[in-house]
Short mmCIF file of C-alpha atoms in Angstrom, two decimals:
data_model
loop_
_atom_site.label_atom_id
_atom_site.label_comp_id
_atom_site.label_asym_id
_atom_site.label_seq_id
_atom_site.Cartn_x
_atom_site.Cartn_y
_atom_site.Cartn_z
CA MET H 1 14.44 9.28 -22.07
CA ASN H 2 10.89 8.39 -23.12
CA ALA H 3 7.69 8.58 -21.08
CA GLN H 4 7.72 4.87 -20.30
CA ASN H 5 10.94 5.28 -18.30
CA LEU H 6 9.59 8.00 -16.03
CA PRO H 7 8.23 6.81 -12.66
CA GLY H 8 4.52 7.27 -12.32
CA GLN H 9 4.00 8.34 -15.95
CA ARG H 10 1.35 6.11 -17.51
CA GLY H 11 0.00 8.21 -20.36
CA ASP H 12 -3.76 7.79 -20.58
CA ARG H 13 -3.75 4.38 -18.88
CA GLY H 14 -4.75 3.54 -15.34
CA GLU H 15 -7.00 5.19 -12.77
CA VAL H 16 -6.75 8.91 -12.01
CA ILE H 17 -6.78 9.41 -8.23
CA ASP H 18 -5.59 13.00 -7.97
CA THR H 19 -4.46 16.09 -9.91
CA ARG H 20 -1.38 18.02 -8.88
CA ARG H 21 -0.53 21.58 -9.87
CA GLY H 22 2.87 23.20 -9.82
CA MET H 23 5.98 21.46 -8.55
CA PHE H 24 7.58 20.69 -5.18
CA GLY H 25 4.33 21.50 -3.37
CA ALA H 26 4.82 25.23 -3.92
CA ALA H 27 1.77 27.46 -4.36
CA GLY H 28 1.52 31.22 -4.06
CA GLY H 29 5.14 31.59 -3.00
CA GLY H 30 6.62 33.15 -6.12
CA ASP H 31 7.57 29.91 -7.85
CA THR H 32 10.62 30.60 -10.05
CA SER H 33 11.28 26.98 -10.99
CA GLY H 34 9.38 27.23 -14.26
CA TYR H 35 6.98 24.52 -13.16
CA GLY H 36 4.34 26.82 -11.67
CA GLY H 37 1.83 26.12 -14.45
CA LEU H 38 2.36 22.37 -14.52
CA VAL H 39 -0.82 20.29 -14.22
CA ARG H 40 -0.24 16.59 -13.75
CA SER H 41 -2.65 13.75 -13.10
CA VAL H 42 -1.73 11.06 -10.57
CA ARG H 43 -2.59 7.65 -11.96
CA MET H 44 -2.59 4.18 -10.48
CA PRO H 45 -2.15 1.24 -12.86
CA GLY H 46 -5.45 -0.21 -13.99
CA ALA H 47 -6.43 -3.85 -14.37
CA THR H 48 -4.29 -5.87 -16.78
CA SER H 49 -5.86 -8.03 -19.48
CA ARG H 50 -4.73 -11.58 -20.06
CA PRO H 51 -2.35 -13.03 -20.95
CA TYR H 52 -0.20 -11.64 -18.13
CA GLY H 53 2.91 -13.38 -19.37
CA GLY H 54 5.37 -15.92 -17.93
CA TRP H 55 4.30 -17.72 -14.77
CA PHE H 56 1.84 -14.95 -13.82
CA ASP H 57 -0.99 -16.71 -15.69
CA GLU H 58 -0.19 -19.99 -13.94
CA VAL H 59 -0.43 -18.38 -10.50
CA ALA H 60 -3.61 -16.49 -11.39
CA ASP H 61 -5.27 -19.61 -12.80
CA GLU H 62 -4.35 -21.70 -9.76
CA LEU H 63 -5.53 -19.05 -7.31
CA GLU H 64 -8.85 -18.57 -9.08
CA GLY H 65 -9.37 -22.34 -9.31
CA ALA H 66 -8.57 -22.84 -5.61
CA LEU H 67 -10.98 -20.08 -4.61
CA ASP H 68 -13.69 -21.61 -6.78
CA GLU H 69 -13.18 -24.97 -5.06
CA GLN H 70 -13.88 -23.22 -1.73
CA GLY H 71 -17.19 -21.91 -3.04
CA LEU H 72 -15.84 -18.38 -3.53
CA VAL H 73 -16.45 -16.48 -6.76
CA PRO H 74 -13.02 -15.22 -7.93
CA GLU H 75 -14.56 -12.07 -9.45
CA ASN H 76 -15.99 -11.16 -6.04
CA VAL H 77 -12.71 -11.84 -4.22
CA ILE H 78 -10.16 -10.34 -6.61
CA GLU H 79 -10.98 -6.72 -7.36
CA LYS H 80 -8.39 -6.56 -10.14
CA THR H 81 -5.12 -8.12 -11.22
CA VAL H 82 -2.31 -5.76 -12.18
CA VAL H 83 0.95 -6.47 -13.98
CA ASP H 84 3.12 -3.36 -13.82
CA ARG H 85 6.89 -2.97 -14.11
CA GLY H 86 7.33 -6.75 -14.22
CA GLU H 87 5.45 -7.34 -10.94
CA LEU H 88 2.17 -9.16 -10.27
CA THR H 89 -0.33 -7.66 -7.81
CA PHE H 90 -3.70 -9.04 -6.78
CA HIS H 91 -6.04 -6.37 -5.40
CA ILE H 92 -8.24 -8.23 -2.92
CA GLU H 93 -11.55 -7.26 -1.33
CA ARG H 94 -10.53 -6.81 2.30
CA GLU H 95 -13.03 -9.26 3.84
CA TYR H 96 -11.51 -12.09 1.78
CA LEU H 97 -7.88 -11.31 2.61
CA PRO H 98 -7.32 -14.15 5.16
CA ALA H 99 -8.90 -16.74 2.84
CA VAL H 100 -6.74 -15.64 -0.08
CA ALA H 101 -3.56 -15.58 2.03
CA ARG H 102 -4.28 -19.05 3.42
CA THR H 103 -4.91 -20.37 -0.08
CA LEU H 104 -1.69 -18.87 -1.40
CA ARG H 105 0.22 -20.38 1.51
CA ASP H 106 -1.25 -23.90 1.49
CA ASP H 107 -2.04 -24.76 -2.15
CA PRO H 108 0.75 -27.06 -3.43
CA ALA H 109 0.87 -25.30 -6.80
CA LEU H 110 1.23 -21.89 -5.12
CA ARG H 111 3.08 -22.38 -1.81
CA PHE H 112 3.77 -18.76 -0.89
CA GLU H 113 5.21 -19.74 2.48
CA LEU H 114 6.71 -16.38 3.44
CA CYS H 115 5.10 -12.99 3.94
CA ALA H 116 7.77 -10.30 4.10
CA GLY H 117 5.41 -8.01 6.01
CA VAL H 118 2.78 -5.38 5.41
CA SER H 119 3.30 -1.75 4.42
CA GLY H 120 0.79 1.06 4.68
CA VAL H 121 0.14 3.61 1.94
CA HIS H 122 -2.00 6.73 2.11
CA PHE H 123 -3.58 8.22 -1.01
CA PRO H 124 -5.77 11.13 0.18
CA GLY H 125 -7.10 11.61 -3.35
CA ASP H 126 -8.22 8.00 -3.76
CA LYS H 127 -11.70 8.68 -2.40
CA GLY H 128 -13.35 5.81 -0.57
CA ARG H 129 -10.13 3.79 -0.42
CA GLU H 130 -7.58 6.24 0.93
CA LEU H 131 -5.68 3.67 3.00
CA HIS H 132 -3.92 0.71 1.40
CA ALA H 133 -2.20 -2.30 2.96
CA VAL H 134 0.39 -4.00 0.77
CA TYR H 135 1.78 -7.50 1.37
CA HIS H 136 4.79 -9.09 -0.35
CA LEU H 137 4.58 -12.88 -0.55
CA ARG H 138 7.49 -15.15 -1.43
CA SER H 139 7.27 -18.74 -2.62
CA ILE H 140 10.45 -20.46 -1.54
CA THR H 141 9.27 -23.67 -3.21
CA HIS H 142 8.72 -22.09 -6.63
CA ASN H 143 11.02 -19.03 -6.27
CA ARG H 144 8.29 -16.52 -7.02
CA LEU H 145 7.30 -13.14 -5.60
CA ILE H 146 3.83 -11.58 -5.76
CA ARG H 147 1.98 -8.76 -4.04
CA LEU H 148 -1.43 -8.55 -2.38
CA GLU H 149 -3.08 -5.19 -1.88
CA VAL H 150 -6.25 -4.24 -0.03
CA SER H 151 -7.82 -0.83 0.53
CA ALA H 152 -10.01 0.77 3.18
CA PRO H 153 -11.61 4.20 3.51
CA ASP H 154 -10.44 6.76 6.06
CA ALA H 155 -13.88 6.52 7.65
CA ASP H 156 -13.57 2.74 8.20
CA PRO H 157 -9.84 1.90 8.42
CA HIS H 158 -10.28 -1.81 9.20
CA VAL H 159 -8.41 -4.71 7.56
CA PRO H 160 -8.37 -8.36 8.74
CA SER H 161 -5.16 -9.39 10.50
CA LEU H 162 -2.96 -12.01 8.84
CA VAL H 163 -1.06 -12.95 12.01
CA ALA H 164 -2.94 -16.26 12.19
CA VAL H 165 -1.76 -17.10 8.65
CA TYR H 166 1.68 -15.47 8.72
CA PRO H 167 2.76 -15.02 12.39
CA THR H 168 5.73 -12.85 11.36
CA ASN H 169 3.24 -10.12 10.45
CA ASP H 170 2.68 -9.43 14.15
CA TRP H 171 5.10 -6.50 14.45
CA HIS H 172 4.59 -5.31 10.87
CA GLU H 173 0.88 -4.85 11.51
CA ARG H 174 1.63 -2.97 14.73
CA GLU H 175 3.97 -0.60 12.91
CA THR H 176 1.46 -0.01 10.09
CA TYR H 177 -1.24 0.70 12.67
CA ASP H 178 1.09 3.05 14.53
CA PHE H 179 2.03 5.13 11.49
CA PHE H 180 -1.04 4.91 9.24
CA GLY H 181 -3.94 4.14 11.57
CA LEU H 182 -4.96 0.93 9.80
CA VAL H 183 -6.75 -1.26 12.34
CA PHE H 184 -5.98 -4.95 11.87
CA ASP H 185 -9.01 -6.80 13.20
CA GLY H 186 -8.08 -9.98 15.03
CA HIS H 187 -4.51 -8.96 15.83
CA PRO H 188 -3.54 -10.48 19.22
CA ALA H 189 -2.20 -7.19 20.68
CA LEU H 190 -2.51 -4.20 18.39
CA THR H 191 -0.56 -1.41 20.09
CA ARG H 192 1.74 1.46 19.16
CA ILE H 193 5.36 0.39 19.02
CA MET H 194 7.16 3.58 17.90
CA MET H 195 5.01 6.50 19.03
CA PRO H 196 3.88 7.11 22.65
CA ASP H 197 0.61 5.43 23.59
CA ASP H 198 -1.18 8.77 23.90
CA TRP H 199 0.11 10.19 20.60
CA GLN H 200 -2.51 11.92 18.50
CA GLY H 201 -2.70 11.05 14.81
CA PHE H 202 -0.65 8.87 12.49
CA PRO H 203 2.65 10.43 11.34
CA GLN H 204 3.05 8.79 7.92
CA ARG H 205 -0.28 9.88 6.54
CA LYS H 206 0.19 12.50 3.86
CA ASP H 207 -2.16 14.95 5.54
CA TYR H 208 -0.34 14.75 8.88
CA PRO H 209 0.94 18.20 10.04
CA LEU H 210 4.68 18.61 10.28
CA GLY H 211 4.73 19.99 13.82
CA GLY H 212 8.01 19.93 15.70
CA ILE H 213 10.00 22.19 18.02
CA PRO H 214 12.27 25.19 17.34
CA VAL H 215 16.00 24.50 17.08
CA GLU H 216 18.96 26.71 18.00
CA TYR H 217 21.90 26.38 15.61
CA LYS H 218 25.06 28.49 16.03
CA GLY H 219 23.10 31.18 17.82
CA ALA H 220 20.29 31.32 15.25
CA GLN H 221 16.73 30.32 16.10
CA ILE H 222 15.17 28.02 13.52
CA PRO H 223 11.39 27.84 13.98
CA ALA H 224 9.50 24.56 14.09
CA PRO H 225 8.49 23.22 10.64
CA ASP H 226 4.85 24.19 11.04
CA GLN H 227 5.84 27.77 11.85
CA ARG H 228 8.17 28.32 8.92
CA ARG H 229 7.30 29.91 5.59
CA SER H 230 4.44 27.99 4.02
CA TYR H 231 4.41 26.96 0.35
CA THR H 232 0.86 25.61 0.37
#
């Protein structure tokens, strides 16, 4: 197995967003795995240079041309374009997200009619853009799949809602708000749908405490996760 086949291994390419030490999150607990001295950088794929290959260039050209026709400067709208593992991702400045989505939906040469939803991602080490919203768009007309990604800082977790463009995003945006705390401005009724209304915090953020309650199993008392032996 070579380095290119390992998930997340990008050599010296991409953007370093964090550095991890050891393995399995263990620190100061008598690590006997042999990985205690491991130091590993966490990298996100960087911008890809043209040509992207296949139909990716066609989509990128059409999107940039359509934005230009609307009086928008593509370089100001598209932060970077990434081709990684055979997938095309446009990283969009968050204020332009609705305009880009509408263009991708309506332009005859693009016609990405379906948004499969939005997923939240939390990168605590990606300073100034810790929260990411990721959208998967499908063109039924052209049988193509692309991804849009926008980022927001923890201190200002706001992203424009796409419900007006893709109504099926209604519940996906609610779930992403519920678990990651991303606030989708313009959503018709942004509420928690899984956690209680008065719940504190957002459970799928990586810095969220485990918490929990003790459990009795066959007469033994198992403490709550946040009261067990700590490896960090």
